[in-house]
mmCIF file of C-alpha atoms in Angstrom:
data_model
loop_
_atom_site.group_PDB
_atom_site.id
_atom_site.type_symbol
_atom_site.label_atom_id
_atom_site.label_comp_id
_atom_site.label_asym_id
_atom_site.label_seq_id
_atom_site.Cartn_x
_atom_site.Cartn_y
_atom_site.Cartn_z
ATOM 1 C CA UNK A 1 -33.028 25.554 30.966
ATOM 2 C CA UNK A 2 -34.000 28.191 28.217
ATOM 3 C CA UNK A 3 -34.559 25.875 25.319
ATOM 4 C CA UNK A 4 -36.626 27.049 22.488
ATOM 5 C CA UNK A 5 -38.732 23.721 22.742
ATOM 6 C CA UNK A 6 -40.941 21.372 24.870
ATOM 7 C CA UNK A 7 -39.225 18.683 26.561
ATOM 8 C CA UNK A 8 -41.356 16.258 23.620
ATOM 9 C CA UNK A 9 -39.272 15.386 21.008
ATOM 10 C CA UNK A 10 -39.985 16.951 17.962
ATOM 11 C CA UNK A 11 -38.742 17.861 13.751
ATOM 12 C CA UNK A 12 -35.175 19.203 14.351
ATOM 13 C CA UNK A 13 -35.637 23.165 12.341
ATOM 14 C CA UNK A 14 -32.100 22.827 10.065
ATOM 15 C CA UNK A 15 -30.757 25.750 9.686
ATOM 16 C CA UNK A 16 -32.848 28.128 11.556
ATOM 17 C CA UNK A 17 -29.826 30.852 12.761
ATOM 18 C CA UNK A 18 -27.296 32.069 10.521
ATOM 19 C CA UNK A 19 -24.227 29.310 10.394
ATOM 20 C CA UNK A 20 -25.968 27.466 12.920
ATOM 21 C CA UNK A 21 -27.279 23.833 10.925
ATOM 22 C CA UNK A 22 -28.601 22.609 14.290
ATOM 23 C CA UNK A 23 -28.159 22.670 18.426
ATOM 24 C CA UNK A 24 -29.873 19.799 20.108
ATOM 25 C CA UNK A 25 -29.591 18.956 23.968
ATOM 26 C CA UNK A 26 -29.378 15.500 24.318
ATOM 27 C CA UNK A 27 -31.536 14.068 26.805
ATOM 28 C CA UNK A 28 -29.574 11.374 27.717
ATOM 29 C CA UNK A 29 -32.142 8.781 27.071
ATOM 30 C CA UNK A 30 -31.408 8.768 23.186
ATOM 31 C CA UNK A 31 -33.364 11.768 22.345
ATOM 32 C CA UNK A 32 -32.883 15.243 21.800
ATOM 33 C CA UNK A 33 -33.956 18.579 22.642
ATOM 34 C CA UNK A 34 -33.612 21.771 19.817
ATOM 35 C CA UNK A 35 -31.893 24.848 21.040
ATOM 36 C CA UNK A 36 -30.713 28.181 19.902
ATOM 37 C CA UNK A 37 -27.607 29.850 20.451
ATOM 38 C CA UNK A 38 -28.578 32.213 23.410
ATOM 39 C CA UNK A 39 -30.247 29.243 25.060
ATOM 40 C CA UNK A 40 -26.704 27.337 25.115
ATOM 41 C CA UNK A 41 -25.071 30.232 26.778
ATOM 42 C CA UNK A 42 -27.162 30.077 29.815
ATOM 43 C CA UNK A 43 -27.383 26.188 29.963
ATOM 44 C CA UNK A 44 -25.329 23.887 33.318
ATOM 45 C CA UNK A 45 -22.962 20.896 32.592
ATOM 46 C CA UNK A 46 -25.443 18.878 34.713
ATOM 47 C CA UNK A 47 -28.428 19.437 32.118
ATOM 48 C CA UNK A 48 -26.778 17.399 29.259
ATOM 49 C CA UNK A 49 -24.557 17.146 26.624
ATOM 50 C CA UNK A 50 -25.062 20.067 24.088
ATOM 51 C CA UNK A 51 -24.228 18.911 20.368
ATOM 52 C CA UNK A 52 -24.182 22.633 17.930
ATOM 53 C CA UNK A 53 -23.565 21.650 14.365
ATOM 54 C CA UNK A 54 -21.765 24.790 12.287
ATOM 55 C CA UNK A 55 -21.119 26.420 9.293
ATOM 56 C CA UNK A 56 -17.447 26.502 9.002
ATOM 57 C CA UNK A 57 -17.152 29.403 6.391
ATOM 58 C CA UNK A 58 -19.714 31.499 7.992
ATOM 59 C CA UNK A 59 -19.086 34.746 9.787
ATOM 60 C CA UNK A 60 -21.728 34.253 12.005
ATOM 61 C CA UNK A 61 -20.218 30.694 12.908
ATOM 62 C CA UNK A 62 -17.154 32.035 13.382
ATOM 63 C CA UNK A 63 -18.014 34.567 15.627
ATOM 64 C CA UNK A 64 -19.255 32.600 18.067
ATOM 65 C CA UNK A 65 -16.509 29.881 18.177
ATOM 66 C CA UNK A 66 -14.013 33.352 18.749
ATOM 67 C CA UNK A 67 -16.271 34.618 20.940
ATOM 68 C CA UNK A 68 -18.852 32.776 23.268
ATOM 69 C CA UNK A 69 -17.336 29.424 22.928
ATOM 70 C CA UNK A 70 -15.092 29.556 25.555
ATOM 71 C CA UNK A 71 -12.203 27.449 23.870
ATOM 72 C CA UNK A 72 -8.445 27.212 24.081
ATOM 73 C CA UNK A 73 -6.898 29.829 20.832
ATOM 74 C CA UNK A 74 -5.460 27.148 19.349
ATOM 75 C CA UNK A 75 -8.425 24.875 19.242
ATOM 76 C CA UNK A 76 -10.007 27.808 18.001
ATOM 77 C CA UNK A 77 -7.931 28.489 14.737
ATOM 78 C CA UNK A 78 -7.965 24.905 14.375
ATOM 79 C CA UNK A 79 -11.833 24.424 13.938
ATOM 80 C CA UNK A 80 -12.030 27.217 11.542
ATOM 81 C CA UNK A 81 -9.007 26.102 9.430
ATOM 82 C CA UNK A 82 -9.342 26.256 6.002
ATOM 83 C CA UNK A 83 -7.442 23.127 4.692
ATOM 84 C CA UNK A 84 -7.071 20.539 7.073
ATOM 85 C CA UNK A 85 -5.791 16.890 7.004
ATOM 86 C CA UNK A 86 -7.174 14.100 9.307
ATOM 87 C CA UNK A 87 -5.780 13.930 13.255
ATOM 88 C CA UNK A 88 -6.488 14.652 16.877
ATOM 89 C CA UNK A 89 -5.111 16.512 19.308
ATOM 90 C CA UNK A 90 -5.677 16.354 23.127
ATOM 91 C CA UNK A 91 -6.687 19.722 24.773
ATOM 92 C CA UNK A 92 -7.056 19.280 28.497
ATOM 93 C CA UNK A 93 -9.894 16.993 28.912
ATOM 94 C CA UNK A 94 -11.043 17.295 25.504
ATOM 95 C CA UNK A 95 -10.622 16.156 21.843
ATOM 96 C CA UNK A 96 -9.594 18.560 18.799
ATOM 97 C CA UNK A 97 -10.801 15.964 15.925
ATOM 98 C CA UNK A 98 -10.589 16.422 12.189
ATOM 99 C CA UNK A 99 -12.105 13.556 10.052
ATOM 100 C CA UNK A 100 -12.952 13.423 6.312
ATOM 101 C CA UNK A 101 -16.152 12.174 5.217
ATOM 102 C CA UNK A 102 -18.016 11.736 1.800
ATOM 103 C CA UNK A 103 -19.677 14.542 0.744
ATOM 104 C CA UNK A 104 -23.121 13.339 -0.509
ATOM 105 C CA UNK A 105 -26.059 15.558 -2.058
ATOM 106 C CA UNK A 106 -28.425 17.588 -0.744
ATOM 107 C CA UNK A 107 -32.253 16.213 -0.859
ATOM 108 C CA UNK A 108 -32.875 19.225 -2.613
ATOM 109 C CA UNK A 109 -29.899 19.345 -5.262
ATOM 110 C CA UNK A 110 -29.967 16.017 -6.501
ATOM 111 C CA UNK A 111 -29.720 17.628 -9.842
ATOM 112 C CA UNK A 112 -26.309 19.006 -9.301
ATOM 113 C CA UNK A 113 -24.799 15.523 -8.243
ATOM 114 C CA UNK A 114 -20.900 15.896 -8.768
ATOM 115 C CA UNK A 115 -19.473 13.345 -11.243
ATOM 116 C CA UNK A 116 -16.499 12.507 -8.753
ATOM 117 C CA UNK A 117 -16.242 11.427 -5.129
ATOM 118 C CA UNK A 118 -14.706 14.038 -2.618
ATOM 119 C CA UNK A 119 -13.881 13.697 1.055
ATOM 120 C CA UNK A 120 -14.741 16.703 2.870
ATOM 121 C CA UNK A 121 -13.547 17.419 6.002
ATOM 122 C CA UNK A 122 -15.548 17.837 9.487
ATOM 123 C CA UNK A 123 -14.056 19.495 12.594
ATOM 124 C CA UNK A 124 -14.889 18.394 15.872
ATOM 125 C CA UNK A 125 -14.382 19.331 19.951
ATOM 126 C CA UNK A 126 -15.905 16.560 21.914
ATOM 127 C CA UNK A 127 -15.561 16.716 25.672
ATOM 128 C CA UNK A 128 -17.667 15.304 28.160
ATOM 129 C CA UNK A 129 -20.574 18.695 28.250
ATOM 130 C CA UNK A 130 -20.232 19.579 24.643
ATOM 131 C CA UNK A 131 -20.024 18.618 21.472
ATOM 132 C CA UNK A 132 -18.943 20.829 18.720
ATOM 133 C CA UNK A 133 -18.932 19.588 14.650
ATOM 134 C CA UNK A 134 -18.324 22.311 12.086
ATOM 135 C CA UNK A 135 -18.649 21.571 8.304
ATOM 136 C CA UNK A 136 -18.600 24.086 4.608
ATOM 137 C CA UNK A 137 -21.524 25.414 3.683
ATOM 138 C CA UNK A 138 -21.539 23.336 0.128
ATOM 139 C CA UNK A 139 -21.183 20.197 1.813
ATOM 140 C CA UNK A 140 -23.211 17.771 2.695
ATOM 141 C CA UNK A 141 -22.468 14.288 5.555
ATOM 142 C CA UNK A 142 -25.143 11.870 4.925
ATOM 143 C CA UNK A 143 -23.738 10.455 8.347
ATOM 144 C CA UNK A 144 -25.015 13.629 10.440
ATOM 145 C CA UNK A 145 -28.193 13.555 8.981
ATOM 146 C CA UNK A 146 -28.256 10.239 10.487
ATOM 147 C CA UNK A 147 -27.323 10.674 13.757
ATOM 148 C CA UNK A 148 -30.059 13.816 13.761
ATOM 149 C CA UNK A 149 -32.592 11.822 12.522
ATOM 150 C CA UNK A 150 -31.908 9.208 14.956
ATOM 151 C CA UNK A 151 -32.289 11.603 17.869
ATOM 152 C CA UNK A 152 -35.462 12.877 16.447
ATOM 153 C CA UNK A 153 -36.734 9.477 17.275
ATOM 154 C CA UNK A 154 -35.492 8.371 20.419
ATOM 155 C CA UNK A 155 -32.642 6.433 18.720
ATOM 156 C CA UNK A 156 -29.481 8.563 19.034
ATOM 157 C CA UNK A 157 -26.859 8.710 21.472
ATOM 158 C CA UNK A 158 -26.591 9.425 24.898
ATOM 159 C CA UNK A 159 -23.293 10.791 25.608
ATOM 160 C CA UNK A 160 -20.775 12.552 24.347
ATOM 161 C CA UNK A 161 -18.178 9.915 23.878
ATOM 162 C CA UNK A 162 -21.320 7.575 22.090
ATOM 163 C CA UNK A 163 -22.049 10.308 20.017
ATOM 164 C CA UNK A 164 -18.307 11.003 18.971
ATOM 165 C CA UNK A 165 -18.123 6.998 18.203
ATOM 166 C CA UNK A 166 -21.489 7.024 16.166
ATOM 167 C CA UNK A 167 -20.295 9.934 13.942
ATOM 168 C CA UNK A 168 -16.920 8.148 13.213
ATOM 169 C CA UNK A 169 -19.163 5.408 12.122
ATOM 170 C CA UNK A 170 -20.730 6.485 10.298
ATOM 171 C CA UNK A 171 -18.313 8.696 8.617
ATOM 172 C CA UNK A 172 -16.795 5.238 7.347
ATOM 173 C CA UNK A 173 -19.822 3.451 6.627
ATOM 174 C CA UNK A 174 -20.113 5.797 3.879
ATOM 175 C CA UNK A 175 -17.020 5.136 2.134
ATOM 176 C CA UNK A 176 -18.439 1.352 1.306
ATOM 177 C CA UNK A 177 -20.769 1.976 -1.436
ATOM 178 C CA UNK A 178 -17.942 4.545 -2.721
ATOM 179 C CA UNK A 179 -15.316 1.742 -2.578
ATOM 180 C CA UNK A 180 -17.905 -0.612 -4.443
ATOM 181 C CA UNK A 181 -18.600 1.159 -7.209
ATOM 182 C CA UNK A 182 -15.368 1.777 -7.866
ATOM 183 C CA UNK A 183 -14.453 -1.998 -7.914
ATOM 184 C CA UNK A 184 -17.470 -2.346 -10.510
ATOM 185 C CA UNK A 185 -16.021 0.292 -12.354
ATOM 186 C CA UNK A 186 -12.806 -1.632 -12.997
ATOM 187 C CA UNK A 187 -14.468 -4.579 -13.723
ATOM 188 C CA UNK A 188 -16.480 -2.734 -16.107
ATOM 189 C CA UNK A 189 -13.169 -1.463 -17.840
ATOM 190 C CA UNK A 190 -11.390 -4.757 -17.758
ATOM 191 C CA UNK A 191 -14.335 -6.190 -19.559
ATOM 192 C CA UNK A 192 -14.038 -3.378 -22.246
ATOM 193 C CA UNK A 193 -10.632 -4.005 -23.010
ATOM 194 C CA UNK A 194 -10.840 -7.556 -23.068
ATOM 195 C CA UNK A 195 -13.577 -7.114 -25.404
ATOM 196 C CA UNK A 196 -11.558 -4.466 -27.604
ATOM 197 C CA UNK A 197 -13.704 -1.577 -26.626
ATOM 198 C CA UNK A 198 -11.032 0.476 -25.488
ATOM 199 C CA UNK A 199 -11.369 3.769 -27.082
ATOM 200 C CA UNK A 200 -12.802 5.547 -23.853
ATOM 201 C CA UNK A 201 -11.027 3.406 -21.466
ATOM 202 C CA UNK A 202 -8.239 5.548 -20.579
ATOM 203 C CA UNK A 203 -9.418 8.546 -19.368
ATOM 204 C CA UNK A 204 -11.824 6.394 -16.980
ATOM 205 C CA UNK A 205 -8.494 4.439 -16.489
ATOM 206 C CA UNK A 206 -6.770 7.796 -15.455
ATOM 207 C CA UNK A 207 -9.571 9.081 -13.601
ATOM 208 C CA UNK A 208 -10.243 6.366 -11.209
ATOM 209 C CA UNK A 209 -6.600 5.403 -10.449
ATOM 210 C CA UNK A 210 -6.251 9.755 -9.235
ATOM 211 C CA UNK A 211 -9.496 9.051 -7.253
ATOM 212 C CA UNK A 212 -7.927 5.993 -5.601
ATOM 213 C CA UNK A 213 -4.866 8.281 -5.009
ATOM 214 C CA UNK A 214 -6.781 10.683 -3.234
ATOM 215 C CA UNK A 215 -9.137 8.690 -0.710
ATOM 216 C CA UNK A 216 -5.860 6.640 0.706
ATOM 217 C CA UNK A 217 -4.257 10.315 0.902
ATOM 218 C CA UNK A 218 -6.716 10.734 3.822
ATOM 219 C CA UNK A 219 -8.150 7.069 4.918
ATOM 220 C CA UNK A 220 -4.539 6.391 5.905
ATOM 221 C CA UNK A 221 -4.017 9.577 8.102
ATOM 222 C CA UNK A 222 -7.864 8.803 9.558
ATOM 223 C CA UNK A 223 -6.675 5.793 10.644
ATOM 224 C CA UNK A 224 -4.423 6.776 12.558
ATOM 225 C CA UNK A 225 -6.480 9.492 13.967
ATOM 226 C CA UNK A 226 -9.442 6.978 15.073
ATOM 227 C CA UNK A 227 -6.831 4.762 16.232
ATOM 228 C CA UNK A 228 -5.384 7.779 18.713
ATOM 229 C CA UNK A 229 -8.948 8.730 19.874
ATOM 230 C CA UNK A 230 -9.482 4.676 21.114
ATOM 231 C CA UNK A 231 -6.293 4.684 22.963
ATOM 232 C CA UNK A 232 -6.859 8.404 24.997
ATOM 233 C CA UNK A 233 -7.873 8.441 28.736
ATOM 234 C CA UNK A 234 -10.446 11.042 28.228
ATOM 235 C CA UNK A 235 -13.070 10.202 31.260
ATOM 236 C CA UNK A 236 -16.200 11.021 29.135
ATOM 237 C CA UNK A 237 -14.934 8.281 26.753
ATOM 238 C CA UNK A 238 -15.916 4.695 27.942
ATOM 239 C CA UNK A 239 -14.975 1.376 27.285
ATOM 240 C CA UNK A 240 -18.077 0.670 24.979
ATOM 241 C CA UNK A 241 -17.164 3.638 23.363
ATOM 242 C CA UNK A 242 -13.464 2.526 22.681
ATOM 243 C CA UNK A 243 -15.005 -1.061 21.795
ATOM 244 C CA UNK A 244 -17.034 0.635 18.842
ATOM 245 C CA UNK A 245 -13.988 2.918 17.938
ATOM 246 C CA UNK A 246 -12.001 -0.498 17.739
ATOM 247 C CA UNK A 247 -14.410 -1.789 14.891
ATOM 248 C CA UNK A 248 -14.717 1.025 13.069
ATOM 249 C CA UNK A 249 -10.821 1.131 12.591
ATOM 250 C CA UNK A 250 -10.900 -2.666 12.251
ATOM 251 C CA UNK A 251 -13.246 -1.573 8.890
ATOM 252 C CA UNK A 252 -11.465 1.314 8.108
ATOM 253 C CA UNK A 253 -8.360 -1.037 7.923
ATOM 254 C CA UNK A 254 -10.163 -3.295 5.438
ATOM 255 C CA UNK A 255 -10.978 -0.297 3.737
ATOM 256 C CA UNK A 256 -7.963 0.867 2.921
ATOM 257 C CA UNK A 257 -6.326 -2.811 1.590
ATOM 258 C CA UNK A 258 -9.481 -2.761 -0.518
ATOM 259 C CA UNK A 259 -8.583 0.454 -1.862
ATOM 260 C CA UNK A 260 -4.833 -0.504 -2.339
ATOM 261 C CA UNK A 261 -6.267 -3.948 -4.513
ATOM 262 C CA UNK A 262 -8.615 -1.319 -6.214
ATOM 263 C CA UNK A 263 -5.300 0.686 -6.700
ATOM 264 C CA UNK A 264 -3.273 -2.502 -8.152
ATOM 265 C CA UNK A 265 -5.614 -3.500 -10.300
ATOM 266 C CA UNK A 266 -6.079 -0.549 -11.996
ATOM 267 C CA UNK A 267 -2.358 -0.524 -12.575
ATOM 268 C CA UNK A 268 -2.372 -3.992 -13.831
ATOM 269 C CA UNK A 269 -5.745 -2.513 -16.477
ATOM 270 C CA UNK A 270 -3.211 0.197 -17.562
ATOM 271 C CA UNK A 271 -0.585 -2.444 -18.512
ATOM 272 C CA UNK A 272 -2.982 -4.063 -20.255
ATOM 273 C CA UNK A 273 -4.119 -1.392 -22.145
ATOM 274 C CA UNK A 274 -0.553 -0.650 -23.010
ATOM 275 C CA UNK A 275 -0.053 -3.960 -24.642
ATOM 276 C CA UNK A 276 -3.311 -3.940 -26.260
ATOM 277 C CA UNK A 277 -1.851 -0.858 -27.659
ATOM 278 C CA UNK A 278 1.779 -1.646 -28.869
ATOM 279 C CA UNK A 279 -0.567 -4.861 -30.456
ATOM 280 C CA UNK A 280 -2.535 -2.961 -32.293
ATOM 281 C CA UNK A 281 0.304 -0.494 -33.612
ATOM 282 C CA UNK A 282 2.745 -3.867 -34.542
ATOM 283 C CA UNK A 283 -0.347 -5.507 -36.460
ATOM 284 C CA UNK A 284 -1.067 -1.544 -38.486
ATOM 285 C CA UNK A 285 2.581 -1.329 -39.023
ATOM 286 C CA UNK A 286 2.661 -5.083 -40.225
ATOM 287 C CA UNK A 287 -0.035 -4.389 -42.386
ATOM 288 C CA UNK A 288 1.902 -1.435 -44.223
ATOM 289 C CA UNK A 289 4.572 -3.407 -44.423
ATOM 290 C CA UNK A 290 2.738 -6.251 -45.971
ATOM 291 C CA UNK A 291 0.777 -3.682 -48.744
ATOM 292 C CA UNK A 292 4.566 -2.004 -49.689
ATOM 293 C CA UNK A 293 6.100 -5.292 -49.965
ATOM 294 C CA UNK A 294 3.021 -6.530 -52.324
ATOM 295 C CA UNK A 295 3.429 -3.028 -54.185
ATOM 296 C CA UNK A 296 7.071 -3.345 -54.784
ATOM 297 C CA UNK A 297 7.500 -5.671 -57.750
ATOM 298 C CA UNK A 298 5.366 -3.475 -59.965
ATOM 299 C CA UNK A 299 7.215 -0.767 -58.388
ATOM 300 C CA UNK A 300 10.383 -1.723 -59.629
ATOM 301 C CA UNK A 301 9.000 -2.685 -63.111
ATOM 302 C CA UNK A 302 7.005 0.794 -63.536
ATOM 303 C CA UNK A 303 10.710 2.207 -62.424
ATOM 304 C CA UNK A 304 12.736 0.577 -64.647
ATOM 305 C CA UNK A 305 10.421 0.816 -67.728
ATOM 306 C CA UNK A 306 9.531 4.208 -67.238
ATOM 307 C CA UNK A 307 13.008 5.948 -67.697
ATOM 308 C CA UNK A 308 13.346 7.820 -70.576
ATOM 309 C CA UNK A 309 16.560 6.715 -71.772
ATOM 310 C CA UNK A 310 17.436 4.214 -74.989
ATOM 311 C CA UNK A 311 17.763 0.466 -74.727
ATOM 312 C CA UNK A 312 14.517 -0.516 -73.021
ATOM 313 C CA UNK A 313 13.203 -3.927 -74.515
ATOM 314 C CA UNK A 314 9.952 -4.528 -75.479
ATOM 315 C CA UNK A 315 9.343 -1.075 -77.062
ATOM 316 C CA UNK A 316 8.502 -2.596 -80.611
ATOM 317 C CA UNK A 317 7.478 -5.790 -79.388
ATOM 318 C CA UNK A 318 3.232 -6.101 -79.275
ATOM 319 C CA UNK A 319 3.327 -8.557 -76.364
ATOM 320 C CA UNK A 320 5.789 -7.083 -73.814
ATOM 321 C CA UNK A 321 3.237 -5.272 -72.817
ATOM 322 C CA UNK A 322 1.351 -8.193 -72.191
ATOM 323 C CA UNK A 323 4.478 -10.107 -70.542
ATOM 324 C CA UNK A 324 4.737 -7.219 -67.716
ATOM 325 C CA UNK A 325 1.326 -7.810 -66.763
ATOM 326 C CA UNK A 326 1.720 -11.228 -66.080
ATOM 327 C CA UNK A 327 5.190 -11.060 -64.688
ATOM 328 C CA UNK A 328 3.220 -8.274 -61.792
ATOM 329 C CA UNK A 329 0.655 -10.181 -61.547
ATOM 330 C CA UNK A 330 2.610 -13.638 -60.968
ATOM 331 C CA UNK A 331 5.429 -12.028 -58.703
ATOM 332 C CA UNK A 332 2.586 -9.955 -56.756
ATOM 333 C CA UNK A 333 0.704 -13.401 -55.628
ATOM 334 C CA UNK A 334 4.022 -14.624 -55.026
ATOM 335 C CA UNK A 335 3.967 -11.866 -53.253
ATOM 336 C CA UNK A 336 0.888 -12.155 -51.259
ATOM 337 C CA UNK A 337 1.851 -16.376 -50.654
ATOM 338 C CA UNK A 338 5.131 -15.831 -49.083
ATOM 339 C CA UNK A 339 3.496 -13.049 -46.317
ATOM 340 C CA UNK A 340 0.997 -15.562 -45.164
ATOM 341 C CA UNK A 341 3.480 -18.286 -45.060
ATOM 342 C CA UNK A 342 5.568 -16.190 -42.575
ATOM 343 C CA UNK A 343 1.914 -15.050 -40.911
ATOM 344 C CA UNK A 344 2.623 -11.147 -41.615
ATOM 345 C CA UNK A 345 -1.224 -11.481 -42.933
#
């Protein structure tokens, strides 16, 4: 069969070839069997189903999808596409698949965690010999590690069409905890303003409601995509295989209306905010209202007595001075009674 290891199952090596993550043989009895590149070239459809996981922007990658993969042009250009959006496409008896998944960290670059979520994409041709999953080199799908591990053990899937519903399973399992911590986020930020700790709220405000934007840009396009490859008539694809399809679209579905509640709540925290805003700027502007209305009586007298023209009473008098005093003082707590009567304080 030319395989570069014993028929025992054994450590998958990740990343052993240039652009080549892994190539397992599948043994058809949940187990796996590591191969290289040359050894795939020489293998027989009746030996198993191949699965060769590749680095999308590598040359090396690349030139083997051009030029030993045997594919159709278009499917080609397809799996090496740059920037891609969720769908299938039915090639003979085969599957051209593009789904989006989270990309998670590395083991070994926890360090350099991103801040914010993105959904990378993965490009698949499933048929019922092969299957072929290309992803960038800075990404990283918790939900192929998975399915690898899984194999390492005598736990992975048999078939093509199994393996092809496993990965989209995976793919949206992931999007759960992402979809949770986003709701805790909210509640975290609805808690802040209601509390009046607001000053940092709305860039987190602005930040999640663009994040919520952009997973439903591609959950709702995957949907429709999983929901395509459960209704094809590919033969390699079999009814248990279209039964798990149908649940994983069933919780992609939920999903998605959790993300649009996510969405309208976050709309209904920036109204909120808003209010709490215009609030705050009517009780400042009452307050400066309040302070020139108590400043205006011995505004008017300080006017009035401090023009320098003849005729002003009190200039010889020893108590006028006196009298002002008391007439600012007694008009200023009028003053200061009448605001609170009409609650401006």
């Amino acid at each position: 069969m030319g395989t570069t290891a014993s028929t025992g199952r054994s450590s998958v090596s990740y990343g052993s070839e240039p652009g080549v993550r892994f190539a397992l043989l599948l043994d058809g009895a949940g187990g796996g069997t590591q191969l290289d590149l040359t050894a795939i070239d020489s293998l027989k459809p009746e030996e198993g189903v191949v699965w060769l996981h590749l680095e999308r922007d590598h040359p090396a990658a690349a030139e083997w999808i051009r030029t030993k993969s045997g594919l159709d042009p278009l499917v080609m250009d397809a799996l090496l596409e740059e920037d891609t959006r969720p769908r299938v496409e039915p090639v003979d008896d085969g599957l051209l698949i593009i789904l989006r998944g989270v990309c998670a960290t590395a083991p070994d670059d926890v360090d350099d965690a991103p801040d914010d979520i993105d959904l990378v994409p993965i490009h698949l041709w499933v048929d019922g010999e092969s299957v072929v999953s290309l992803r960038d080199s800075g990404h990283y799908i918790t939900a192929l590690r998975d399915i690898r591990l899984a194999l390492e053990n005598g736990k992975g899937p048999q078939r093509s069409g199994e393996l092809l519903a496993l990965i989209s399973d995976k793919l949206v399992r992931d999007l759960e905890p992402v979809l949770d911590d986003m709701d805790e986020e909210v509640d975290q930020l609805d808690d802040m303003i209601f509390n009046g700790n607001d000053s940092e709220v709305r860039g987190r405000l602005k930040a999640l409601r663009r994040r919520a934007v952009q997973l439903r840009r591609y959950l709702a396009p995957q949907r429709d995509a999983l929901n395509r490859i459960e209704h094809d008539d590919a033969p390699w694809l079999g009814e248990r295989d279209k039964l798990r399809m149908r649940e994983v679209i069933d919780k992609l579905m939920r999903f998605i209306e959790y993300l649009d509640a996510i969405r309208d709540r976050t709309s209904i925290l920036h109204d909120d905010l808003s209010t709490v805003i215009s609030e705050r700027i009517a009780r400042n502007s009452n307050r400066l209202a309040a302070l020139a209305a108590l400043l205006l009586p011995p505004s008017v007298i300080a006017g009035l007595f401090g023009m320098n023209v003849g005729g002003i009473p009190g200039v010889n008098d020893t108590w006028a001075f006196i009298l002002i005093v008391a007439f600012v003082t007694i008009s200023s707590a009028a003053t200061l009674w009448l605001l609170r009567r009409i609650n401006w304080l």
